Short mmCIF file of C-alpha atoms in Angstrom, two decimals:
data_model
loop_
_atom_site.label_atom_id
_atom_site.label_comp_id
_atom_site.label_asym_id
_atom_site.label_seq_id
_atom_site.Cartn_x
_atom_site.Cartn_y
_atom_site.Cartn_z
CA MET A 1 -36.82 30.71 6.44
CA VAL A 2 -33.74 30.62 3.80
CA ASN A 3 -33.47 34.19 3.97
CA ARG A 4 -33.28 34.05 7.84
CA LEU A 5 -30.63 31.36 7.38
CA ILE A 6 -28.59 33.26 5.11
CA HIS A 7 -28.81 36.54 7.02
CA ARG A 8 -27.53 34.40 10.22
CA MET A 9 -24.61 32.80 8.25
CA GLU A 10 -23.51 36.07 6.72
CA GLN A 11 -23.43 37.32 10.41
CA LEU A 12 -21.29 34.30 11.41
CA ARG A 13 -18.65 35.19 8.54
CA SER A 14 -18.80 38.86 9.17
CA PRO A 15 -15.58 40.53 8.89
CA SER A 16 -16.31 42.98 11.73
CA THR A 17 -16.40 39.96 14.00
CA ARG A 18 -13.04 40.19 16.06
CA SER A 19 -12.54 36.45 16.14
CA TYR A 20 -14.17 33.27 14.82
CA ARG A 21 -13.44 31.74 18.12
CA THR A 22 -15.78 33.80 19.54
CA HIS A 23 -18.68 32.16 17.96
CA THR A 24 -20.25 28.97 19.09
CA PRO A 25 -22.30 28.08 16.10
CA ARG A 26 -25.26 25.81 16.99
CA ILE A 27 -27.48 26.07 14.27
CA VAL A 28 -27.18 23.66 11.22
CA ALA A 29 -28.01 25.15 7.76
CA PRO A 30 -30.24 22.67 5.94
CA SER A 31 -29.53 21.37 2.63
CA SER A 32 -31.92 23.67 1.21
CA TYR A 33 -29.83 26.71 2.04
CA TRP A 34 -26.89 25.07 0.59
CA LYS A 35 -28.53 24.53 -2.64
CA SER A 36 -29.75 28.21 -2.78
CA ILE A 37 -26.27 29.54 -2.87
CA GLY A 38 -24.98 26.95 -5.59
CA TYR A 39 -24.45 23.71 -4.31
CA ASN A 40 -25.77 20.54 -6.18
CA ASP A 41 -28.12 18.37 -4.28
CA GLU A 42 -25.37 15.82 -3.22
CA GLY A 43 -23.09 18.60 -2.10
CA ALA A 44 -25.87 20.61 -0.15
CA VAL A 45 -26.78 17.24 1.63
CA ALA A 46 -22.79 16.91 2.52
CA MET A 47 -22.45 20.49 3.73
CA GLU A 48 -25.67 19.87 6.06
CA GLN A 49 -23.97 16.45 7.53
CA LEU A 50 -20.52 18.09 7.90
CA GLN A 51 -22.02 20.47 10.23
CA LYS A 52 -23.48 18.06 12.40
CA ASP A 53 -20.40 16.05 12.57
CA ILE A 54 -18.28 19.03 13.64
CA LEU A 55 -20.83 19.85 16.26
CA ARG A 56 -21.05 16.34 17.45
CA TYR A 57 -17.50 16.38 18.15
CA CYS A 58 -17.45 19.84 19.74
CA ILE A 59 -20.31 20.59 21.85
CA ILE A 60 -20.24 19.06 25.17
CA ASP A 61 -23.12 17.43 26.67
CA SER A 62 -23.24 17.03 30.60
CA GLN A 63 -23.74 13.35 30.20
CA THR A 64 -20.62 12.88 27.99
CA SER A 65 -18.38 15.63 28.93
CA SER A 66 -16.05 13.25 30.65
CA SER A 67 -15.27 11.35 27.39
CA SER A 68 -12.71 13.02 24.85
CA PRO A 69 -12.30 11.48 21.50
CA SER A 70 -8.96 10.07 20.53
CA SER A 71 -9.75 10.02 16.95
CA ILE A 72 -11.66 12.73 14.59
CA ARG A 73 -12.82 11.79 11.22
CA LEU A 74 -14.70 13.95 8.84
CA GLY A 75 -15.73 12.92 5.26
CA PRO A 76 -15.86 9.52 4.46
CA GLN A 77 -19.57 9.03 5.93
CA LEU A 78 -20.81 11.89 4.02
CA MET A 79 -20.40 10.49 0.42
CA ASN A 80 -20.48 7.25 -1.24
CA ARG A 81 -16.98 6.65 -2.54
CA SER A 82 -18.60 6.01 -5.93
CA SER A 83 -19.97 9.61 -5.87
CA SER A 84 -19.76 11.88 -8.67
CA LEU A 85 -18.97 14.68 -6.19
CA ASP A 86 -14.94 14.15 -5.62
CA VAL A 87 -14.50 17.06 -3.05
CA ILE A 88 -17.04 19.21 -1.04
CA PRO A 89 -16.12 23.01 -2.05
CA PRO A 90 -14.82 24.97 0.65
CA HIS A 91 -17.02 27.80 1.73
CA ASN A 92 -15.93 30.75 4.30
CA GLN A 93 -19.42 30.25 6.08
CA LEU A 94 -17.95 26.90 7.46
CA VAL A 95 -15.07 28.97 9.14
CA PRO A 96 -16.90 29.31 12.39
CA TYR A 97 -17.14 25.71 12.71
CA TRP A 98 -13.65 24.93 12.04
CA SER A 99 -12.69 27.43 14.60
CA LEU A 100 -15.04 25.71 17.08
CA LEU A 101 -13.52 22.61 16.44
CA SER A 102 -10.24 24.06 16.78
CA LYS A 103 -11.41 25.32 20.36
CA ALA A 104 -12.49 21.81 21.13
CA PHE A 105 -8.98 20.68 20.49
CA ASP A 106 -7.57 23.25 23.06
CA GLU A 107 -10.29 22.41 25.79
CA ARG A 108 -11.35 18.84 25.70
CA MET A 109 -9.27 16.53 23.48
CA SER A 110 -6.14 16.07 25.31
CA GLY A 111 -5.90 12.65 24.11
CA LEU A 112 -6.28 13.25 20.32
CA ASP A 113 -4.08 11.09 18.26
CA SER A 114 -5.85 10.98 14.80
CA PHE A 115 -7.02 13.87 12.54
CA CYS A 116 -8.41 12.68 9.42
CA VAL A 117 -10.47 14.64 7.04
CA GLU A 118 -11.57 13.15 3.56
CA ARG A 119 -13.11 14.90 0.59
CA ILE A 120 -13.77 18.12 2.34
CA GLY A 121 -12.15 21.54 0.65
CA ILE A 122 -10.15 23.10 3.57
CA PRO A 123 -9.47 26.93 2.92
CA PRO A 124 -5.85 27.80 3.55
CA GLN A 125 -6.72 30.14 6.09
CA VAL A 126 -8.51 27.42 7.96
CA LEU A 127 -5.53 25.16 7.69
CA CYS A 128 -2.73 27.58 8.59
CA ASN A 129 -4.28 30.04 11.16
CA VAL A 130 -7.19 27.94 13.05
CA LEU A 131 -6.71 24.18 12.74
CA SER A 132 -2.56 23.89 12.62
CA PRO A 133 -1.99 25.87 15.85
CA SER A 134 -4.43 23.86 17.87
CA LEU A 135 -3.08 20.56 16.45
CA GLN A 136 0.45 21.43 17.10
CA ALA A 137 0.22 20.95 20.76
CA LYS A 138 -1.26 17.40 20.24
CA GLN A 139 0.96 14.04 20.05
CA LEU A 140 -0.72 12.92 16.96
CA ASN A 141 0.22 9.53 15.38
CA VAL A 142 -2.02 9.76 12.30
CA LEU A 143 -2.56 12.91 9.87
CA SER A 144 -4.91 12.29 7.03
CA LEU A 145 -5.92 15.15 4.74
CA THR A 146 -7.14 13.40 1.49
CA ASN A 147 -9.05 15.10 -1.31
CA THR A 148 -8.90 18.35 0.62
CA LYS A 149 -7.96 20.72 -2.06
CA LEU A 150 -4.50 21.85 -0.52
CA GLU A 151 -2.76 24.40 -2.49
CA ARG A 152 0.88 24.98 -2.73
CA ASP A 153 1.34 27.36 0.14
CA ALA A 154 -0.88 25.24 2.31
CA LEU A 155 1.18 22.14 1.60
CA VAL A 156 4.20 23.89 2.54
CA HIS A 157 2.76 24.95 5.74
CA VAL A 158 1.82 21.23 6.36
CA SER A 159 5.31 20.32 5.66
CA ARG A 160 6.44 22.56 8.62
CA PHE A 161 3.79 21.10 10.77
CA ILE A 162 5.11 17.56 10.09
CA SER A 163 8.84 18.72 11.01
CA GLU A 164 7.53 20.05 14.38
CA ASN A 165 5.01 17.28 15.40
CA THR A 166 7.52 14.67 15.81
CA SER A 167 5.23 11.95 17.21
CA LEU A 168 3.55 11.24 13.78
CA GLN A 169 3.67 7.92 12.39
CA THR A 170 1.25 7.89 9.56
CA LEU A 171 0.62 10.37 6.77
CA ASP A 172 -1.95 10.46 4.01
CA PHE A 173 -2.17 13.42 1.46
CA SER A 174 -3.86 11.45 -1.39
CA GLY A 175 -5.86 13.45 -3.75
CA ASN A 176 -3.72 16.74 -3.32
CA THR A 177 -1.77 17.91 -6.19
CA ILE A 178 1.96 17.78 -5.43
CA ASP A 179 3.51 18.49 -8.96
CA THR A 180 5.86 21.33 -8.20
CA TRP A 181 9.39 21.00 -7.03
CA ILE A 182 8.87 23.70 -4.19
CA VAL A 183 6.22 21.63 -2.50
CA ALA A 184 8.05 18.35 -3.01
CA ASP A 185 11.30 19.85 -1.77
CA ALA A 186 9.53 20.99 1.35
CA LEU A 187 7.95 17.76 2.04
CA SER A 188 10.98 15.66 1.44
CA MET A 189 12.94 17.75 3.96
CA ALA A 190 9.95 17.20 6.55
CA PHE A 191 9.93 13.52 5.72
CA LYS A 192 13.81 13.26 6.16
CA SER A 193 14.33 14.67 9.55
CA HIS A 194 11.41 12.83 11.22
CA PRO A 195 12.25 10.52 13.68
CA CYS A 196 9.05 8.28 13.67
CA LEU A 197 7.46 8.56 10.38
CA GLN A 198 6.47 4.94 9.12
CA SER A 199 3.87 5.39 6.51
CA VAL A 200 3.43 7.87 3.77
CA THR A 201 0.38 7.84 1.28
CA LEU A 202 0.50 9.86 -1.92
CA ASP A 203 -1.83 8.34 -3.97
CA ARG A 204 -3.28 10.32 -6.98
CA CYS A 205 -1.09 13.28 -6.20
CA LYS A 206 0.29 13.86 -10.09
CA VAL A 207 3.98 13.26 -8.63
CA GLY A 208 4.78 11.34 -11.79
CA ASN A 209 4.14 14.38 -13.87
CA ASP A 210 7.86 15.48 -13.31
CA THR A 211 10.51 12.95 -12.43
CA ARG A 212 12.31 15.57 -10.54
CA VAL A 213 9.41 15.87 -8.03
CA LEU A 214 9.46 12.05 -7.83
CA ALA A 215 13.03 11.74 -7.03
CA THR A 216 12.95 14.54 -4.62
CA LEU A 217 10.21 12.92 -2.57
CA LEU A 218 11.75 9.55 -2.46
CA ASN A 219 15.13 11.08 -1.13
CA GLY A 220 13.11 11.96 1.99
CA MET A 221 11.49 8.66 2.28
CA LYS A 222 14.41 6.19 2.62
CA HIS A 223 13.27 5.39 6.21
CA VAL A 224 9.85 5.31 5.67
CA LYS A 225 8.72 1.55 5.89
CA SER A 226 5.34 1.79 3.89
CA ILE A 227 5.15 4.01 0.64
CA SER A 228 2.01 4.34 -1.61
CA LEU A 229 2.06 6.15 -4.82
CA LYS A 230 -1.07 4.61 -6.57
CA GLY A 231 -2.69 6.34 -9.58
CA ASN A 232 0.24 9.08 -9.94
CA ASN A 233 0.83 8.76 -13.88
CA ILE A 234 4.31 7.21 -13.12
CA THR A 235 5.76 5.98 -16.37
CA SER A 236 8.61 3.74 -17.00
CA GLU A 237 11.02 6.49 -16.57
CA GLY A 238 9.64 7.33 -13.13
CA ALA A 239 9.57 3.49 -12.26
CA HIS A 240 13.31 3.24 -13.11
CA ILE A 241 13.61 6.17 -10.46
CA ILE A 242 11.76 4.15 -7.88
CA ALA A 243 13.79 0.75 -8.56
CA HIS A 244 17.07 2.67 -8.01
CA PHE A 245 15.44 3.86 -4.85
CA LEU A 246 14.80 0.18 -3.94
CA ASP A 247 18.00 -0.99 -4.94
CA GLY A 248 19.85 0.62 -1.96
CA ASN A 249 17.16 0.68 0.34
CA ALA A 250 17.12 -1.14 3.75
CA CYS A 251 14.08 0.19 5.12
CA SER A 252 11.11 0.30 3.07
CA THR A 253 9.16 -3.15 3.31
CA HIS A 254 5.70 -2.09 1.33
CA VAL A 255 5.68 -0.26 -1.99
CA HIS A 256 2.36 0.16 -3.66
CA LEU A 257 2.63 1.48 -7.42
CA ASP A 258 -0.89 -0.07 -8.68
CA ASP A 259 -2.79 2.28 -11.25
CA ASN A 260 0.43 3.74 -13.18
CA PRO A 261 1.28 3.45 -16.75
CA ILE A 262 4.56 1.28 -15.98
CA LYS A 263 5.65 -0.65 -18.99
CA ASP A 264 7.68 -3.88 -19.52
CA ASP A 265 10.98 -1.99 -19.68
CA ALA A 266 10.82 -1.13 -16.13
CA THR A 267 10.79 -4.73 -14.87
CA PHE A 268 14.28 -5.18 -15.67
CA SER A 269 15.25 -2.32 -13.19
CA PHE A 270 12.72 -3.95 -10.59
CA ALA A 271 14.18 -7.52 -11.03
CA SER A 272 17.77 -6.15 -10.66
CA ALA A 273 16.82 -4.29 -7.57
CA LEU A 274 15.05 -7.40 -6.11
CA LYS A 275 18.52 -9.14 -6.27
CA GLN A 276 20.06 -6.81 -3.79
CA ASN A 277 17.09 -5.97 -1.59
CA THR A 278 16.13 -8.32 0.86
CA THR A 279 13.90 -6.09 3.16
CA LEU A 280 11.11 -5.18 0.82
CA ARG A 281 8.20 -7.59 1.52
CA PHE A 282 5.55 -6.31 -0.81
CA LEU A 283 5.38 -4.73 -4.25
CA GLY A 284 2.16 -3.62 -5.73
CA LEU A 285 1.93 -3.74 -9.53
CA ASN A 286 -1.71 -4.10 -10.32
CA ASN A 287 -3.35 -2.34 -13.37
CA THR A 288 -0.28 -1.39 -15.00
CA GLU A 289 0.90 -1.72 -18.48
CA ILE A 290 3.14 -4.44 -17.74
CA SER A 291 2.71 -7.65 -20.26
CA GLU A 292 3.41 -11.19 -20.08
CA LEU A 293 6.97 -10.64 -20.97
CA GLY A 294 7.35 -8.25 -17.78
CA ASN A 295 5.59 -10.79 -15.77
CA ILE A 296 8.10 -13.47 -16.86
CA ILE A 297 11.00 -10.95 -16.08
CA LEU A 298 9.72 -10.28 -12.56
CA ARG A 299 8.87 -13.93 -11.70
CA ARG A 300 12.50 -14.87 -12.89
CA ALA A 301 13.51 -12.28 -10.13
CA LEU A 302 11.52 -14.57 -7.44
CA PHE A 303 11.84 -17.85 -9.00
CA ASP A 304 14.85 -18.30 -11.46
CA THR A 305 14.76 -21.68 -12.84
CA SER A 306 17.75 -21.63 -15.05
CA SER A 307 19.45 -23.81 -12.52
CA LEU A 308 19.31 -25.26 -9.03
CA ASN A 309 21.71 -22.62 -7.79
CA SER A 310 19.75 -19.82 -9.52
CA VAL A 311 16.60 -20.86 -7.85
CA ALA A 312 18.28 -20.85 -4.38
CA ASP A 313 19.66 -17.25 -5.34
CA SER A 314 16.14 -15.74 -6.03
CA ASN A 315 14.43 -13.46 -4.14
CA HIS A 316 12.48 -15.30 -1.39
CA ASP A 317 11.28 -12.31 0.56
CA CYS A 318 9.16 -9.98 -1.48
CA VAL A 319 5.54 -10.60 -2.73
CA ILE A 320 4.76 -9.03 -6.12
CA SER A 321 1.21 -8.26 -6.55
CA ILE A 322 0.48 -8.39 -10.33
CA ASP A 323 -1.74 -10.66 -12.65
CA TRP A 324 0.26 -13.93 -12.93
CA SER A 325 -2.60 -15.77 -14.69
CA SER A 326 -0.65 -15.97 -17.74
CA LEU A 327 2.28 -17.82 -16.18
CA ALA A 328 1.89 -21.46 -15.27
CA LEU A 329 4.16 -21.30 -12.23
CA GLY A 330 3.95 -17.58 -11.34
CA TRP A 331 0.90 -17.45 -9.40
CA LYS A 332 2.39 -19.95 -6.84
CA ILE A 333 5.36 -17.80 -5.95
CA PRO A 334 3.77 -15.06 -4.03
CA ASP A 335 2.26 -18.01 -1.94
CA ILE A 336 5.74 -19.01 -1.18
CA ASN A 337 7.32 -15.63 -0.50
CA GLY A 338 4.46 -14.57 1.50
CA LYS A 339 5.00 -17.16 4.38
CA ARG A 340 6.42 -15.02 6.93
CA SER A 341 6.54 -17.93 9.54
CA TRP A 342 9.04 -20.09 6.97
CA SER A 343 12.68 -19.78 7.07
CA LYS A 344 14.48 -19.03 4.03
CA GLU A 345 15.97 -22.41 3.84
CA ARG A 346 12.10 -23.80 3.82
CA LYS A 347 11.28 -21.55 0.97
CA VAL A 348 14.25 -22.47 -0.98
CA LYS A 349 13.36 -26.08 -0.92
CA ALA A 350 9.68 -25.48 -1.74
CA LYS A 351 10.73 -23.62 -5.02
CA ILE A 352 13.42 -26.28 -5.81
CA LEU A 353 10.64 -28.79 -5.42
CA LEU A 354 8.58 -26.86 -7.74
CA ALA A 355 11.33 -26.36 -10.24
CA LEU A 356 11.90 -30.25 -9.99
CA CYS A 357 8.30 -31.19 -10.26
CA ILE A 358 7.10 -28.68 -13.11
CA MET A 359 3.37 -28.94 -12.15
CA ASN A 360 1.51 -28.88 -15.75
CA GLU A 361 3.01 -32.17 -16.45
CA VAL A 362 6.02 -30.51 -18.12
CA PRO A 363 8.90 -32.90 -18.20
CA LEU A 364 11.77 -32.23 -15.70
CA LYS A 365 14.90 -30.16 -16.88
CA LEU A 366 17.64 -32.32 -16.64
CA SER A 367 20.31 -29.77 -16.98
CA TYR A 368 19.41 -28.81 -13.78
CA PHE A 369 21.38 -31.64 -12.42
CA ASP A 370 24.57 -30.75 -14.47
CA GLU A 371 26.43 -29.30 -11.44
CA VAL A 372 24.82 -31.17 -8.64
CA PRO A 373 27.50 -33.64 -6.69
CA LEU A 374 26.77 -37.01 -6.79
CA GLU A 375 26.72 -37.48 -3.18
CA ILE A 376 23.50 -35.28 -2.82
CA MET A 377 21.52 -36.90 -5.71
CA PRO A 378 19.77 -39.40 -3.61
CA TYR A 379 18.27 -36.38 -1.69
CA ILE A 380 17.48 -34.72 -5.00
CA LEU A 381 15.62 -37.94 -6.31
CA ALA A 382 13.71 -38.00 -3.17
CA MET A 383 12.57 -34.86 -3.67
CA ILE A 384 11.50 -35.51 -7.23
CA GLN A 385 9.06 -38.17 -5.78
CA GLU A 386 7.31 -35.90 -3.37
CA HIS A 387 3.72 -34.19 -4.70
CA ILE A 388 2.08 -30.89 -4.16
CA VAL A 389 -1.54 -30.72 -2.75
CA ASP A 390 -4.04 -28.09 -3.31
CA ASP A 391 -6.15 -28.39 -0.24
CA GLY A 392 -8.63 -25.49 -1.41
CA HIS A 393 -6.99 -22.63 0.92
CA GLY A 394 -3.63 -22.52 -1.12
CA TRP A 395 -0.76 -24.59 -2.13
CA TYR A 396 1.32 -26.54 0.32
CA TYR A 397 4.05 -29.05 0.11
CA ARG A 398 3.33 -32.45 1.72
CA TYR A 399 7.07 -33.07 2.59
CA LEU A 400 7.21 -29.73 4.36
CA SER A 401 4.06 -29.25 6.13
CA GLY A 402 3.44 -32.98 7.39
CA GLY A 403 0.40 -33.49 5.48
CA VAL A 404 -2.53 -31.20 4.58
CA ILE A 405 -5.02 -33.57 3.27
CA THR A 406 -7.43 -36.05 5.28
CA GLU A 407 -6.50 -39.68 5.20
CA ASP A 408 -9.46 -40.65 2.95
CA GLU A 409 -8.38 -37.82 0.68
CA ALA A 410 -4.88 -39.37 0.47
CA LYS A 411 -6.12 -42.84 -0.17
CA GLN A 412 -8.15 -41.79 -3.01
CA LYS A 413 -5.26 -39.83 -4.58
CA LYS A 414 -2.50 -42.06 -3.52
CA THR A 415 -2.21 -44.20 -6.72
CA ALA A 416 -2.15 -41.25 -8.96
CA PHE A 417 0.39 -39.56 -6.92
CA GLU A 418 2.70 -42.87 -6.85
CA ILE A 419 2.35 -43.22 -10.81
CA LYS A 420 3.23 -39.57 -11.26
CA SER A 421 6.13 -39.98 -8.72
CA LEU A 422 7.53 -42.98 -10.41
CA ASN A 423 7.23 -41.39 -14.06
CA ARG A 424 9.37 -38.42 -12.68
CA LEU A 425 12.00 -40.83 -11.16
CA PHE A 426 12.17 -43.02 -14.47
CA HIS A 427 12.46 -40.19 -16.55
CA THR A 428 15.05 -38.57 -14.56
CA LEU A 429 17.19 -41.75 -14.17
CA LYS A 430 16.71 -42.50 -18.20
CA GLY A 431 17.99 -39.04 -19.07
CA TRP A 432 20.89 -38.50 -16.54
CA HIS A 433 24.12 -39.27 -18.09
CA ARG A 434 26.77 -39.40 -15.29
CA ASP A 435 29.13 -42.05 -16.73
CA HIS A 436 32.18 -39.96 -16.09
CA ASP A 437 31.50 -40.28 -12.41
CA PHE A 438 32.01 -43.96 -12.43
CA CYS A 439 34.93 -44.25 -14.88
CA GLU A 440 37.50 -44.39 -12.34
CA LEU A 441 35.70 -47.13 -10.44
#
């Protein structure tokens, strides 16, 4: 049985055939065949499933001929993401199946707007000569080729495809090596000239191995809203380049830098950039080498408690995703900055209240009041007496939200809140020395 299958598969890929497009492969070589030619158990099962999936998209059944898929996704269902097999190795005997898929693009997939391939090795000749010409005629919105073993020439070819397909909005090339300037320059030029590109994901592409590659790619993504560079071996040197990119960037709203060996020295650059950048809404820095010192520097960019003016001048738009557990107030700041429905004024009030009413029973910093005009002190003293309530779903501010605890809970906590409020008021009045304000009276 296996020998007959081998003979049939050899016929399908025979060079004497005029065109791969003339074949309509309807047989599915079982996993036993793929094991016989060197695939391990997991890879053999994946190859069998891949053939079935391609045929499922391509073979027109009389009862479903009217349906045309708008999205093709190959790969994620083949293997568990924790699998030891990162990529299904490419094989020439699958070329007829790719050709059949390309033919289906031309004949029945007029509404195709998303093409995603994950963890499947695509031979360069298939991408350049079979799939790309057919996809070029489609108005794709999403192109995702992740862990597909694309080599340098294939990636350069893809960059030309990006330039010509002006409807693309989302690109994902994660898991493909982009560590040469030639590839980076080709992609950067394609990104820069593209009119609709909104999201670019280049996770685990080794772009951090060469800072020139990283800088070149960023130069083409100044108008891209969402950029993901997770797991790219980006060090602090590369992080400084990214911070400089953010400093003058008025377009990018989400930047993901998780799983990179970024150290504390880079946080100074990020903090400086956040003072100027009011567009960035999210900065991912989880699983880096940033310590508690770096956390303090980043928190200060979002919540500078050195004075009331500095609190007001902090960044109120960006949420930094990082481990804030070592900081008493740090983890509450993303909750304030992340309130998209809140105005800037409301966020400033919430942060001032946090600064005045330090939550871990730390005494108020009376130096906050040194520059406060006397006429607005009654309002400050009123704020000092406010309290913060945790309703189990996040931190809210009673004086802002109009009450977030039930009446029974309020009665139970009322006494404790009043005592704390009076203690803060007494502490403030006792330590507040403003005799000079009354010397002329």
